[in-house]
């Protein structure tokens, strides 16, 4: 379950904080994959750990030190992800590649749901896949995932697909999730 946290500062929208994550935690044991589109991030990491996050993903583009944030998440024994916005080139992930469990590639500009998939990000997925090599790192893709784009990103090397609007606007969640899995 992918949870998009936005602060109205790093991105133009505000969504939810650790209290909401904590209240949803009661209903499921499924993995909480918490995508922090927030800056500053350091001071909130302990709260997201306590709220029941299993994977905590932060952005390369924050002003705070990304390496320190990665270290802090690992200190709490949580899985850590690094995310890049569409305008950020694939090569920046090289400096984090031996310290992360997941690389999240944004295929829309982060901030709002329901945007169209950016096809120019397919090449980035392929580049990241190449950089990962034999390492056990998942590639996650977030933004504009529907039945058609799901196939494209899987072909390019994606392991985990995030889909919001495509699922929520469908009446049958089970069916659409099965279809997205292909
Ligand atoms: Zn996300």
GROMACS .gro file of C-alpha atoms and ligand atoms in nm:
model
  183
    1UNK     CA    1   0.000   0.000   0.000
    2UNK     CA    2   0.169   0.313  -0.129
    3UNK     CA    3   0.104   0.627   0.075
    4UNK     CA    4   0.178   0.966  -0.081
    5UNK     CA    5   0.273   1.222   0.181
    6UNK     CA    6   0.285   1.582   0.055
    7UNK     CA    7   0.367   1.892   0.256
    8UNK     CA    8   0.255   2.188   0.043
    9UNK     CA    9   0.618   2.300   0.032
   10UNK     CA   10   0.831   2.039  -0.150
   11UNK     CA   11   0.526   1.982  -0.368
   12UNK     CA   12   0.227   2.215  -0.412
   13UNK     CA   13  -0.029   1.989  -0.248
   14UNK     CA   14  -0.095   1.872   0.109
   15UNK     CA   15  -0.214   1.519   0.176
   16UNK     CA   16  -0.162   1.335   0.502
   17UNK     CA   17   0.081   1.299   0.789
   18UNK     CA   18   0.194   1.028   1.030
   19UNK     CA   19  -0.132   1.029   1.229
   20UNK     CA   20  -0.331   0.918   0.925
   21UNK     CA   21  -0.073   0.648   0.845
   22UNK     CA   22  -0.100   0.528   1.205
   23UNK     CA   23  -0.481   0.515   1.197
   24UNK     CA   24  -0.481   0.312   0.873
   25UNK     CA   25  -0.215   0.077   1.018
   26UNK     CA   26  -0.483  -0.075   1.247
   27UNK     CA   27  -0.674  -0.219   0.950
   28UNK     CA   28  -0.403  -0.415   0.771
   29UNK     CA   29  -0.072  -0.594   0.805
   30UNK     CA   30   0.018  -0.522   0.443
   31UNK     CA   31   0.341  -0.342   0.364
   32UNK     CA   32   0.316   0.035   0.403
   33UNK     CA   33   0.531   0.196   0.138
   34UNK     CA   34   0.548   0.559   0.247
   35UNK     CA   35   0.656   0.810  -0.015
   36UNK     CA   36   0.766   1.130   0.156
   37UNK     CA   37   0.734   1.427  -0.076
   38UNK     CA   38   0.835   1.656   0.206
   39UNK     CA   39   1.126   1.884   0.290
   40UNK     CA   40   1.250   1.906   0.561
   41UNK     CA   41   1.222   1.532   0.614
   42UNK     CA   42   1.471   1.441   0.891
   43UNK     CA   43   1.264   1.555   1.187
   44UNK     CA   44   0.957   1.363   1.065
   45UNK     CA   45   1.127   1.029   0.999
   46UNK     CA   46   1.088   0.904   1.360
   47UNK     CA   47   0.714   0.980   1.347
   48UNK     CA   48   0.667   0.791   1.021
   49UNK     CA   49   0.862   0.500   1.169
   50UNK     CA   50   0.634   0.500   1.475
   51UNK     CA   51   0.324   0.526   1.259
   52UNK     CA   52   0.399   0.182   1.114
   53UNK     CA   53   0.585   0.254   0.788
   54UNK     CA   54   0.771  -0.046   0.646
   55UNK     CA   55   0.944   0.129   0.357
   56UNK     CA   56   1.026   0.500   0.373
   57UNK     CA   57   1.112   0.674   0.048
   58UNK     CA   58   1.261   1.022   0.034
   59UNK     CA   59   1.342   1.250  -0.258
   60UNK     CA   60   1.683   1.325  -0.407
   61UNK     CA   61   1.573   1.687  -0.466
   62UNK     CA   62   1.530   1.790  -0.100
   63UNK     CA   63   1.753   2.060   0.049
   64UNK     CA   64   1.843   1.845   0.349
   65UNK     CA   65   2.125   1.591   0.327
   66UNK     CA   66   1.983   1.283   0.155
   67UNK     CA   67   2.263   1.059   0.283
   68UNK     CA   68   2.186   1.156   0.644
   69UNK     CA   69   1.817   1.084   0.590
   70UNK     CA   70   1.898   0.742   0.441
   71UNK     CA   71   2.120   0.664   0.741
   72UNK     CA   72   1.845   0.767   0.983
   73UNK     CA   73   1.584   0.546   0.815
   74UNK     CA   74   1.827   0.253   0.823
   75UNK     CA   75   1.904   0.319   1.189
   76UNK     CA   76   1.535   0.251   1.256
   77UNK     CA   77   1.567  -0.073   1.061
   78UNK     CA   78   1.320   0.027   0.793
   79UNK     CA   79   1.364  -0.029   0.422
   80UNK     CA   80   1.468   0.284   0.241
   81UNK     CA   81   1.384   0.418  -0.100
   82UNK     CA   82   1.516   0.708  -0.305
   83UNK     CA   83   1.287   0.888  -0.544
   84UNK     CA   84   1.362   1.112  -0.840
   85UNK     CA   85   1.137   1.369  -1.007
   86UNK     CA   86   1.089   1.351  -1.387
   87UNK     CA   87   1.345   1.626  -1.455
   88UNK     CA   88   1.618   1.454  -1.250
   89UNK     CA   89   1.855   1.237  -1.455
   90UNK     CA   90   1.901   0.866  -1.378
   91UNK     CA   91   2.271   0.901  -1.301
   92UNK     CA   92   2.210   1.081  -0.967
   93UNK     CA   93   2.100   0.752  -0.811
   94UNK     CA   94   2.454   0.612  -0.846
   95UNK     CA   95   2.565   0.773  -0.523
   96UNK     CA   96   2.286   0.606  -0.324
   97UNK     CA   97   2.271   0.276  -0.505
   98UNK     CA   98   2.455   0.070  -0.244
   99UNK     CA   99   2.246   0.209   0.042
  100UNK     CA  100   1.886   0.175  -0.077
  101UNK     CA  101   1.631  -0.106  -0.117
  102UNK     CA  102   1.415   0.072  -0.369
  103UNK     CA  103   1.437   0.336  -0.641
  104UNK     CA  104   1.114   0.522  -0.712
  105UNK     CA  105   1.086   0.684  -1.053
  106UNK     CA  106   0.820   0.952  -1.082
  107UNK     CA  107   0.640   0.935  -1.415
  108UNK     CA  108   0.440   1.250  -1.346
  109UNK     CA  109   0.544   1.575  -1.176
  110UNK     CA  110   0.482   1.500  -0.805
  111UNK     CA  111   0.204   1.697  -0.640
  112UNK     CA  112  -0.130   1.578  -0.771
  113UNK     CA  113  -0.305   1.254  -0.861
  114UNK     CA  114  -0.469   1.186  -1.195
  115UNK     CA  115  -0.196   1.322  -1.423
  116UNK     CA  116  -0.095   1.171  -1.757
  117UNK     CA  117   0.201   0.936  -1.777
  118UNK     CA  118   0.525   1.091  -1.907
  119UNK     CA  119   0.654   0.854  -2.174
  120UNK     CA  120   0.998   1.017  -2.177
  121UNK     CA  121   1.059   0.852  -1.837
  122UNK     CA  122   1.066   0.502  -1.989
  123UNK     CA  123   1.427   0.553  -2.088
  124UNK     CA  124   1.510   0.652  -1.729
  125UNK     CA  125   1.361   0.324  -1.601
  126UNK     CA  126   1.586   0.134  -1.843
  127UNK     CA  127   1.892   0.335  -1.735
  128UNK     CA  128   1.821   0.277  -1.366
  129UNK     CA  129   1.770  -0.094  -1.432
  130UNK     CA  130   2.113  -0.101  -1.597
  131UNK     CA  131   2.278   0.090  -1.308
  132UNK     CA  132   2.127  -0.151  -1.051
  133UNK     CA  133   2.281  -0.451  -1.226
  134UNK     CA  134   2.277  -0.756  -0.997
  135UNK     CA  135   2.190  -0.565  -0.681
  136UNK     CA  136   1.866  -0.654  -0.502
  137UNK     CA  137   1.692  -0.321  -0.550
  138UNK     CA  138   1.332  -0.281  -0.663
  139UNK     CA  139   1.237  -0.026  -0.927
  140UNK     CA  140   0.905   0.133  -0.843
  141UNK     CA  141   0.713   0.355  -1.084
  142UNK     CA  142   0.465   0.616  -0.963
  143UNK     CA  143   0.236   0.833  -1.177
  144UNK     CA  144  -0.012   0.779  -1.458
  145UNK     CA  145  -0.011   0.399  -1.435
  146UNK     CA  146  -0.300   0.238  -1.623
  147UNK     CA  147  -0.342  -0.086  -1.819
  148UNK     CA  148  -0.134   0.041  -2.113
  149UNK     CA  149   0.144   0.224  -1.928
  150UNK     CA  150   0.176  -0.068  -1.681
  151UNK     CA  151   0.288  -0.293  -1.967
  152UNK     CA  152   0.539  -0.033  -2.088
  153UNK     CA  153   0.706   0.021  -1.751
  154UNK     CA  154   0.726  -0.352  -1.675
  155UNK     CA  155   0.893  -0.404  -2.012
  156UNK     CA  156   1.143  -0.128  -1.920
  157UNK     CA  157   1.229  -0.301  -1.590
  158UNK     CA  158   0.981  -0.186  -1.324
  159UNK     CA  159   0.917  -0.427  -1.032
  160UNK     CA  160   0.651  -0.232  -0.840
  161UNK     CA  161   0.376  -0.021  -0.991
  162UNK     CA  162   0.187   0.249  -0.803
  163UNK     CA  163  -0.163   0.313  -0.926
  164UNK     CA  164  -0.414   0.547  -0.766
  165UNK     CA  165  -0.667   0.703  -0.999
  166UNK     CA  166  -0.689   0.402  -1.233
  167UNK     CA  167  -0.795   0.181  -0.941
  168UNK     CA  168  -1.011   0.427  -0.751
  169UNK     CA  169  -1.219   0.530  -1.049
  170UNK     CA  170  -1.302   0.166  -1.122
  171UNK     CA  171  -1.597  -0.003  -0.950
  172UNK     CA  172  -1.423  -0.337  -0.914
  173UNK     CA  173  -1.088  -0.294  -0.736
  174UNK     CA  174  -1.000  -0.665  -0.746
  175UNK     CA  175  -1.051  -0.685  -1.119
  176UNK     CA  176  -0.859  -0.371  -1.209
  177UNK     CA  177  -0.567  -0.469  -0.983
  178UNK     CA  178  -0.559  -0.814  -1.151
  179UNK     CA  179  -0.564  -0.647  -1.491
  180UNK     CA  180  -0.282  -0.410  -1.395
  181UNK     CA  181  -0.072  -0.708  -1.284
  182UNK     CA  182  -0.119  -0.842  -1.638
  183LIG    ZN1  183   0.404   0.810  -0.454
   0.00000   0.00000   0.00000
